[in-house]
């Protein structure tokens, strides 16, 4: 039954039509209440959907924040690894230079060259250990980031 406006019903119905007017009013009220119930149920369902979407958005925001932190950490580790690799290259070049120079020298200079070569080798080992430590951190961060990316 379509909804009827209250203005369709007489304010003072005829006494002979009172029963019919009452039945019409009652039918209109029942119809309006049913429609109201349907609208409320739809509103409730929308509310549940909205609540679920809000929860999912909060989870997504947290996941994106975690991913951003992991990416920032990986970027920082990459920068450190770049520095370590440059340092390894410089140390290796210095060692090669000392070896080349030592081939042209003899006597006391050779001892000094050997001492400097040992210093460079020590520096090489130190930087290499730092590189291994950073690579391990990067691997752990990469594993954490890949776990975050693989979550549904």
mmCIF file with all atom_site columns, C-alpha atoms in Angstrom:
data_model
loop_
_atom_site.group_PDB
_atom_site.id
_atom_site.type_symbol
_atom_site.label_atom_id
_atom_site.label_alt_id
_atom_site.label_comp_id
_atom_site.label_asym_id
_atom_site.label_entity_id
_atom_site.label_seq_id
_atom_site.pdbx_PDB_ins_code
_atom_site.Cartn_x
_atom_site.Cartn_y
_atom_site.Cartn_z
_atom_site.occupancy
_atom_site.B_iso_or_equiv
_atom_site.pdbx_formal_charge
_atom_site.auth_seq_id
_atom_site.auth_comp_id
_atom_site.auth_asym_id
_atom_site.auth_atom_id
_atom_site.pdbx_PDB_model_num
ATOM 1   C CA . UNK A 1 1   ? 0.000   0.000   0.000  1.00 0.00 ? 1   UNK A CA 1
ATOM 2   C CA . UNK A 1 2   ? 1.432   3.415   -0.910 1.00 0.00 ? 2   UNK A CA 1
ATOM 3   C CA . UNK A 1 3   ? 2.064   5.818   1.926  1.00 0.00 ? 3   UNK A CA 1
ATOM 4   C CA . UNK A 1 4   ? -0.766  8.240   2.540  1.00 0.00 ? 4   UNK A CA 1
ATOM 5   C CA . UNK A 1 5   ? -0.527  11.696  3.975  1.00 0.00 ? 5   UNK A CA 1
ATOM 6   C CA . UNK A 1 6   ? -2.393  12.543  7.152  1.00 0.00 ? 6   UNK A CA 1
ATOM 7   C CA . UNK A 1 7   ? -4.041  15.389  5.261  1.00 0.00 ? 7   UNK A CA 1
ATOM 8   C CA . UNK A 1 8   ? -5.969  12.797  3.202  1.00 0.00 ? 8   UNK A CA 1
ATOM 9   C CA . UNK A 1 9   ? -7.973  11.832  6.263  1.00 0.00 ? 9   UNK A CA 1
ATOM 10  C CA . UNK A 1 10  ? -10.801 14.027  7.538  1.00 0.00 ? 10  UNK A CA 1
ATOM 11  C CA . UNK A 1 11  ? -10.234 15.831  10.812 1.00 0.00 ? 11  UNK A CA 1
ATOM 12  C CA . UNK A 1 12  ? -13.822 15.193  11.861 1.00 0.00 ? 12  UNK A CA 1
ATOM 13  C CA . UNK A 1 13  ? -15.122 12.148  10.016 1.00 0.00 ? 13  UNK A CA 1
ATOM 14  C CA . UNK A 1 14  ? -18.818 11.485  9.518  1.00 0.00 ? 14  UNK A CA 1
ATOM 15  C CA . UNK A 1 15  ? -20.186 9.213   12.206 1.00 0.00 ? 15  UNK A CA 1
ATOM 16  C CA . UNK A 1 16  ? -21.425 6.792   9.512  1.00 0.00 ? 16  UNK A CA 1
ATOM 17  C CA . UNK A 1 17  ? -17.930 6.640   7.907  1.00 0.00 ? 17  UNK A CA 1
ATOM 18  C CA . UNK A 1 18  ? -16.068 6.459   11.224 1.00 0.00 ? 18  UNK A CA 1
ATOM 19  C CA . UNK A 1 19  ? -15.422 2.694   11.042 1.00 0.00 ? 19  UNK A CA 1
ATOM 20  C CA . UNK A 1 20  ? -14.163 2.928   7.439  1.00 0.00 ? 20  UNK A CA 1
ATOM 21  C CA . UNK A 1 21  ? -12.022 5.976   8.257  1.00 0.00 ? 21  UNK A CA 1
ATOM 22  C CA . UNK A 1 22  ? -10.565 4.156   11.264 1.00 0.00 ? 22  UNK A CA 1
ATOM 23  C CA . UNK A 1 23  ? -9.709  1.123   9.105  1.00 0.00 ? 23  UNK A CA 1
ATOM 24  C CA . UNK A 1 24  ? -8.099  3.383   6.464  1.00 0.00 ? 24  UNK A CA 1
ATOM 25  C CA . UNK A 1 25  ? -6.094  5.244   9.137  1.00 0.00 ? 25  UNK A CA 1
ATOM 26  C CA . UNK A 1 26  ? -5.010  1.982   10.716 1.00 0.00 ? 26  UNK A CA 1
ATOM 27  C CA . UNK A 1 27  ? -3.964  0.504   7.341  1.00 0.00 ? 27  UNK A CA 1
ATOM 28  C CA . UNK A 1 28  ? -2.007  3.685   6.526  1.00 0.00 ? 28  UNK A CA 1
ATOM 29  C CA . UNK A 1 29  ? -0.302  3.554   9.935  1.00 0.00 ? 29  UNK A CA 1
ATOM 30  C CA . UNK A 1 30  ? 0.592   -0.148  9.536  1.00 0.00 ? 30  UNK A CA 1
ATOM 31  C CA . UNK A 1 31  ? 1.981   0.571   6.057  1.00 0.00 ? 31  UNK A CA 1
ATOM 32  C CA . UNK A 1 32  ? 4.013   3.545   7.338  1.00 0.00 ? 32  UNK A CA 1
ATOM 33  C CA . UNK A 1 33  ? 5.400   1.492   10.239 1.00 0.00 ? 33  UNK A CA 1
ATOM 34  C CA . UNK A 1 34  ? 6.398   -1.337  7.886  1.00 0.00 ? 34  UNK A CA 1
ATOM 35  C CA . UNK A 1 35  ? 8.157   1.135   5.612  1.00 0.00 ? 35  UNK A CA 1
ATOM 36  C CA . UNK A 1 36  ? 9.842   2.693   8.629  1.00 0.00 ? 36  UNK A CA 1
ATOM 37  C CA . UNK A 1 37  ? 11.005  -0.773  9.740  1.00 0.00 ? 37  UNK A CA 1
ATOM 38  C CA . UNK A 1 38  ? 12.398  -1.523  6.277  1.00 0.00 ? 38  UNK A CA 1
ATOM 39  C CA . UNK A 1 39  ? 14.243  1.818   6.238  1.00 0.00 ? 39  UNK A CA 1
ATOM 40  C CA . UNK A 1 40  ? 15.626  1.208   9.731  1.00 0.00 ? 40  UNK A CA 1
ATOM 41  C CA . UNK A 1 41  ? 16.851  -2.263  8.740  1.00 0.00 ? 41  UNK A CA 1
ATOM 42  C CA . UNK A 1 42  ? 18.555  -0.796  5.664  1.00 0.00 ? 42  UNK A CA 1
ATOM 43  C CA . UNK A 1 43  ? 20.085  1.942   7.802  1.00 0.00 ? 43  UNK A CA 1
ATOM 44  C CA . UNK A 1 44  ? 21.320  -0.635  10.319 1.00 0.00 ? 44  UNK A CA 1
ATOM 45  C CA . UNK A 1 45  ? 22.893  -2.704  7.532  1.00 0.00 ? 45  UNK A CA 1
ATOM 46  C CA . UNK A 1 46  ? 24.588  0.404   6.161  1.00 0.00 ? 46  UNK A CA 1
ATOM 47  C CA . UNK A 1 47  ? 25.840  1.175   9.650  1.00 0.00 ? 47  UNK A CA 1
ATOM 48  C CA . UNK A 1 48  ? 27.366  -2.291  9.927  1.00 0.00 ? 48  UNK A CA 1
ATOM 49  C CA . UNK A 1 49  ? 28.996  -1.920  6.502  1.00 0.00 ? 49  UNK A CA 1
ATOM 50  C CA . UNK A 1 50  ? 30.313  1.531   7.389  1.00 0.00 ? 50  UNK A CA 1
ATOM 51  C CA . UNK A 1 51  ? 31.731  0.246   10.679 1.00 0.00 ? 51  UNK A CA 1
ATOM 52  C CA . UNK A 1 52  ? 33.427  -2.643  8.872  1.00 0.00 ? 52  UNK A CA 1
ATOM 53  C CA . UNK A 1 53  ? 34.863  -0.293  6.239  1.00 0.00 ? 53  UNK A CA 1
ATOM 54  C CA . UNK A 1 54  ? 36.158  2.026   8.963  1.00 0.00 ? 54  UNK A CA 1
ATOM 55  C CA . UNK A 1 55  ? 37.836  -0.932  10.692 1.00 0.00 ? 55  UNK A CA 1
ATOM 56  C CA . UNK A 1 56  ? 39.419  -2.031  7.417  1.00 0.00 ? 56  UNK A CA 1
ATOM 57  C CA . UNK A 1 57  ? 40.637  1.518   6.768  1.00 0.00 ? 57  UNK A CA 1
ATOM 58  C CA . UNK A 1 58  ? 42.266  1.656   10.189 1.00 0.00 ? 58  UNK A CA 1
ATOM 59  C CA . UNK A 1 59  ? 43.982  -1.693  9.509  1.00 0.00 ? 59  UNK A CA 1
ATOM 60  C CA . UNK A 1 60  ? 45.089  -0.518  6.068  1.00 0.00 ? 60  UNK A CA 1
ATOM 61  C CA . UNK A 1 61  ? 46.444  2.698   7.535  1.00 0.00 ? 61  UNK A CA 1
ATOM 62  C CA . UNK A 1 62  ? 48.434  0.721   10.116 1.00 0.00 ? 62  UNK A CA 1
ATOM 63  C CA . UNK A 1 63  ? 49.745  -1.636  7.418  1.00 0.00 ? 63  UNK A CA 1
ATOM 64  C CA . UNK A 1 64  ? 50.775  1.291   5.223  1.00 0.00 ? 64  UNK A CA 1
ATOM 65  C CA . UNK A 1 65  ? 52.493  2.977   8.170  1.00 0.00 ? 65  UNK A CA 1
ATOM 66  C CA . UNK A 1 66  ? 54.398  -0.254  8.901  1.00 0.00 ? 66  UNK A CA 1
ATOM 67  C CA . UNK A 1 67  ? 55.373  -0.544  5.250  1.00 0.00 ? 67  UNK A CA 1
ATOM 68  C CA . UNK A 1 68  ? 56.511  3.093   5.159  1.00 0.00 ? 68  UNK A CA 1
ATOM 69  C CA . UNK A 1 69  ? 58.681  2.546   8.240  1.00 0.00 ? 69  UNK A CA 1
ATOM 70  C CA . UNK A 1 70  ? 60.166  -0.610  6.704  1.00 0.00 ? 70  UNK A CA 1
ATOM 71  C CA . UNK A 1 71  ? 60.893  1.215   3.436  1.00 0.00 ? 71  UNK A CA 1
ATOM 72  C CA . UNK A 1 72  ? 62.507  4.111   5.293  1.00 0.00 ? 72  UNK A CA 1
ATOM 73  C CA . UNK A 1 73  ? 64.651  1.647   7.230  1.00 0.00 ? 73  UNK A CA 1
ATOM 74  C CA . UNK A 1 74  ? 65.651  -0.150  4.027  1.00 0.00 ? 74  UNK A CA 1
ATOM 75  C CA . UNK A 1 75  ? 66.523  3.180   2.416  1.00 0.00 ? 75  UNK A CA 1
ATOM 76  C CA . UNK A 1 76  ? 68.720  4.091   5.390  1.00 0.00 ? 76  UNK A CA 1
ATOM 77  C CA . UNK A 1 77  ? 70.401  0.675   5.251  1.00 0.00 ? 77  UNK A CA 1
ATOM 78  C CA . UNK A 1 78  ? 70.989  1.062   1.517  1.00 0.00 ? 78  UNK A CA 1
ATOM 79  C CA . UNK A 1 79  ? 72.631  4.437   2.140  1.00 0.00 ? 79  UNK A CA 1
ATOM 80  C CA . UNK A 1 80  ? 74.883  2.877   4.791  1.00 0.00 ? 80  UNK A CA 1
ATOM 81  C CA . UNK A 1 81  ? 75.734  -0.025  2.492  1.00 0.00 ? 81  UNK A CA 1
ATOM 82  C CA . UNK A 1 82  ? 76.624  2.439   -0.259 1.00 0.00 ? 82  UNK A CA 1
ATOM 83  C CA . UNK A 1 83  ? 79.005  4.204   2.123  1.00 0.00 ? 83  UNK A CA 1
ATOM 84  C CA . UNK A 1 84  ? 80.576  0.893   3.182  1.00 0.00 ? 84  UNK A CA 1
ATOM 85  C CA . UNK A 1 85  ? 81.009  -0.230  -0.426 1.00 0.00 ? 85  UNK A CA 1
ATOM 86  C CA . UNK A 1 86  ? 82.724  3.071   -1.330 1.00 0.00 ? 86  UNK A CA 1
ATOM 87  C CA . UNK A 1 87  ? 84.971  2.637   1.707  1.00 0.00 ? 87  UNK A CA 1
ATOM 88  C CA . UNK A 1 88  ? 85.815  -0.928  0.628  1.00 0.00 ? 88  UNK A CA 1
ATOM 89  C CA . UNK A 1 89  ? 86.657  0.308   -2.859 1.00 0.00 ? 89  UNK A CA 1
ATOM 90  C CA . UNK A 1 90  ? 88.862  3.109   -1.492 1.00 0.00 ? 90  UNK A CA 1
ATOM 91  C CA . UNK A 1 91  ? 90.646  0.691   0.842  1.00 0.00 ? 91  UNK A CA 1
ATOM 92  C CA . UNK A 1 92  ? 91.144  -1.834  -1.955 1.00 0.00 ? 92  UNK A CA 1
ATOM 93  C CA . UNK A 1 93  ? 92.483  0.885   -4.275 1.00 0.00 ? 93  UNK A CA 1
ATOM 94  C CA . UNK A 1 94  ? 94.843  2.085   -1.524 1.00 0.00 ? 94  UNK A CA 1
ATOM 95  C CA . UNK A 1 95  ? 96.103  -1.483  -0.985 1.00 0.00 ? 95  UNK A CA 1
ATOM 96  C CA . UNK A 1 96  ? 96.702  -1.955  -4.715 1.00 0.00 ? 96  UNK A CA 1
ATOM 97  C CA . UNK A 1 97  ? 98.517  1.397   -4.824 1.00 0.00 ? 97  UNK A CA 1
ATOM 98  C CA . UNK A 1 98  ? 100.739 0.382   -1.904 1.00 0.00 ? 98  UNK A CA 1
ATOM 99  C CA . UNK A 1 99  ? 101.524 -2.963  -3.511 1.00 0.00 ? 99  UNK A CA 1
ATOM 100 C CA . UNK A 1 100 ? 102.392 -1.254  -6.803 1.00 0.00 ? 100 UNK A CA 1
ATOM 101 C CA . UNK A 1 101 ? 104.560 1.270   -4.988 1.00 0.00 ? 101 UNK A CA 1
ATOM 102 C CA . UNK A 1 102 ? 106.267 -1.445  -2.927 1.00 0.00 ? 102 UNK A CA 1
ATOM 103 C CA . UNK A 1 103 ? 107.262 -3.248  -6.122 1.00 0.00 ? 103 UNK A CA 1
ATOM 104 C CA . UNK A 1 104 ? 109.252 -0.152  -7.120 1.00 0.00 ? 104 UNK A CA 1
ATOM 105 C CA . UNK A 1 105 ? 110.868 0.296   -3.676 1.00 0.00 ? 105 UNK A CA 1
ATOM 106 C CA . UNK A 1 106 ? 113.437 -1.635  -1.697 1.00 0.00 ? 106 UNK A CA 1
ATOM 107 C CA . UNK A 1 107 ? 115.023 -1.535  1.765  1.00 0.00 ? 107 UNK A CA 1
ATOM 108 C CA . UNK A 1 108 ? 113.532 0.571   4.566  1.00 0.00 ? 108 UNK A CA 1
ATOM 109 C CA . UNK A 1 109 ? 110.753 1.889   2.345  1.00 0.00 ? 109 UNK A CA 1
ATOM 110 C CA . UNK A 1 110 ? 109.589 -1.634  1.773  1.00 0.00 ? 110 UNK A CA 1
ATOM 111 C CA . UNK A 1 111 ? 109.087 -2.113  5.543  1.00 0.00 ? 111 UNK A CA 1
ATOM 112 C CA . UNK A 1 112 ? 107.111 1.152   5.724  1.00 0.00 ? 112 UNK A CA 1
ATOM 113 C CA . UNK A 1 113 ? 105.000 0.072   2.740  1.00 0.00 ? 113 UNK A CA 1
ATOM 114 C CA . UNK A 1 114 ? 104.315 -3.264  4.410  1.00 0.00 ? 114 UNK A CA 1
ATOM 115 C CA . UNK A 1 115 ? 103.233 -1.486  7.623  1.00 0.00 ? 115 UNK A CA 1
ATOM 116 C CA . UNK A 1 116 ? 100.848 0.744   5.660  1.00 0.00 ? 116 UNK A CA 1
ATOM 117 C CA . UNK A 1 117 ? 99.573  -2.298  3.778  1.00 0.00 ? 117 UNK A CA 1
ATOM 118 C CA . UNK A 1 118 ? 98.804  -4.041  7.092  1.00 0.00 ? 118 UNK A CA 1
ATOM 119 C CA . UNK A 1 119 ? 96.914  -0.911  8.231  1.00 0.00 ? 119 UNK A CA 1
ATOM 120 C CA . UNK A 1 120 ? 94.856  -0.940  5.035  1.00 0.00 ? 120 UNK A CA 1
ATOM 121 C CA . UNK A 1 121 ? 94.186  -4.665  5.407  1.00 0.00 ? 121 UNK A CA 1
ATOM 122 C CA . UNK A 1 122 ? 92.988  -4.071  8.977  1.00 0.00 ? 122 UNK A CA 1
ATOM 123 C CA . UNK A 1 123 ? 90.768  -1.246  7.731  1.00 0.00 ? 123 UNK A CA 1
ATOM 124 C CA . UNK A 1 124 ? 89.490  -3.574  4.972  1.00 0.00 ? 124 UNK A CA 1
ATOM 125 C CA . UNK A 1 125 ? 88.519  -6.244  7.494  1.00 0.00 ? 125 UNK A CA 1
ATOM 126 C CA . UNK A 1 126 ? 86.778  -3.688  9.724  1.00 0.00 ? 126 UNK A CA 1
ATOM 127 C CA . UNK A 1 127 ? 84.769  -2.258  6.847  1.00 0.00 ? 127 UNK A CA 1
ATOM 128 C CA . UNK A 1 128 ? 83.996  -5.749  5.565  1.00 0.00 ? 128 UNK A CA 1
ATOM 129 C CA . UNK A 1 129 ? 82.612  -6.707  9.015  1.00 0.00 ? 129 UNK A CA 1
ATOM 130 C CA . UNK A 1 130 ? 80.501  -3.541  9.014  1.00 0.00 ? 130 UNK A CA 1
ATOM 131 C CA . UNK A 1 131 ? 79.225  -4.437  5.526  1.00 0.00 ? 131 UNK A CA 1
ATOM 132 C CA . UNK A 1 132 ? 78.302  -7.946  6.675  1.00 0.00 ? 132 UNK A CA 1
ATOM 133 C CA . UNK A 1 133 ? 76.447  -6.513  9.684  1.00 0.00 ? 133 UNK A CA 1
ATOM 134 C CA . UNK A 1 134 ? 74.543  -4.051  7.496  1.00 0.00 ? 134 UNK A CA 1
ATOM 135 C CA . UNK A 1 135 ? 73.743  -6.767  4.972  1.00 0.00 ? 135 UNK A CA 1
ATOM 136 C CA . UNK A 1 136 ? 72.329  -8.885  7.791  1.00 0.00 ? 136 UNK A CA 1
ATOM 137 C CA . UNK A 1 137 ? 70.184  -5.963  8.989  1.00 0.00 ? 137 UNK A CA 1
ATOM 138 C CA . UNK A 1 138 ? 69.032  -5.321  5.426  1.00 0.00 ? 138 UNK A CA 1
ATOM 139 C CA . UNK A 1 139 ? 68.095  -8.974  5.027  1.00 0.00 ? 139 UNK A CA 1
ATOM 140 C CA . UNK A 1 140 ? 66.075  -8.878  8.252  1.00 0.00 ? 140 UNK A CA 1
ATOM 141 C CA . UNK A 1 141 ? 64.361  -5.637  7.192  1.00 0.00 ? 141 UNK A CA 1
ATOM 142 C CA . UNK A 1 142 ? 63.685  -7.099  3.759  1.00 0.00 ? 142 UNK A CA 1
ATOM 143 C CA . UNK A 1 143 ? 62.150  -10.182 5.330  1.00 0.00 ? 143 UNK A CA 1
ATOM 144 C CA . UNK A 1 144 ? 59.939  -7.985  7.540  1.00 0.00 ? 144 UNK A CA 1
ATOM 145 C CA . UNK A 1 145 ? 58.906  -5.851  4.566  1.00 0.00 ? 145 UNK A CA 1
ATOM 146 C CA . UNK A 1 146 ? 58.094  -8.891  2.433  1.00 0.00 ? 146 UNK A CA 1
ATOM 147 C CA . UNK A 1 147 ? 55.981  -10.339 5.255  1.00 0.00 ? 147 UNK A CA 1
ATOM 148 C CA . UNK A 1 148 ? 54.064  -7.052  5.429  1.00 0.00 ? 148 UNK A CA 1
ATOM 149 C CA . UNK A 1 149 ? 53.566  -7.019  1.680  1.00 0.00 ? 149 UNK A CA 1
ATOM 150 C CA . UNK A 1 150 ? 52.302  -10.605 1.574  1.00 0.00 ? 150 UNK A CA 1
ATOM 151 C CA . UNK A 1 151 ? 49.612  -10.091 4.228  1.00 0.00 ? 151 UNK A CA 1
ATOM 152 C CA . UNK A 1 152 ? 46.051  -9.860  2.819  1.00 0.00 ? 152 UNK A CA 1
#
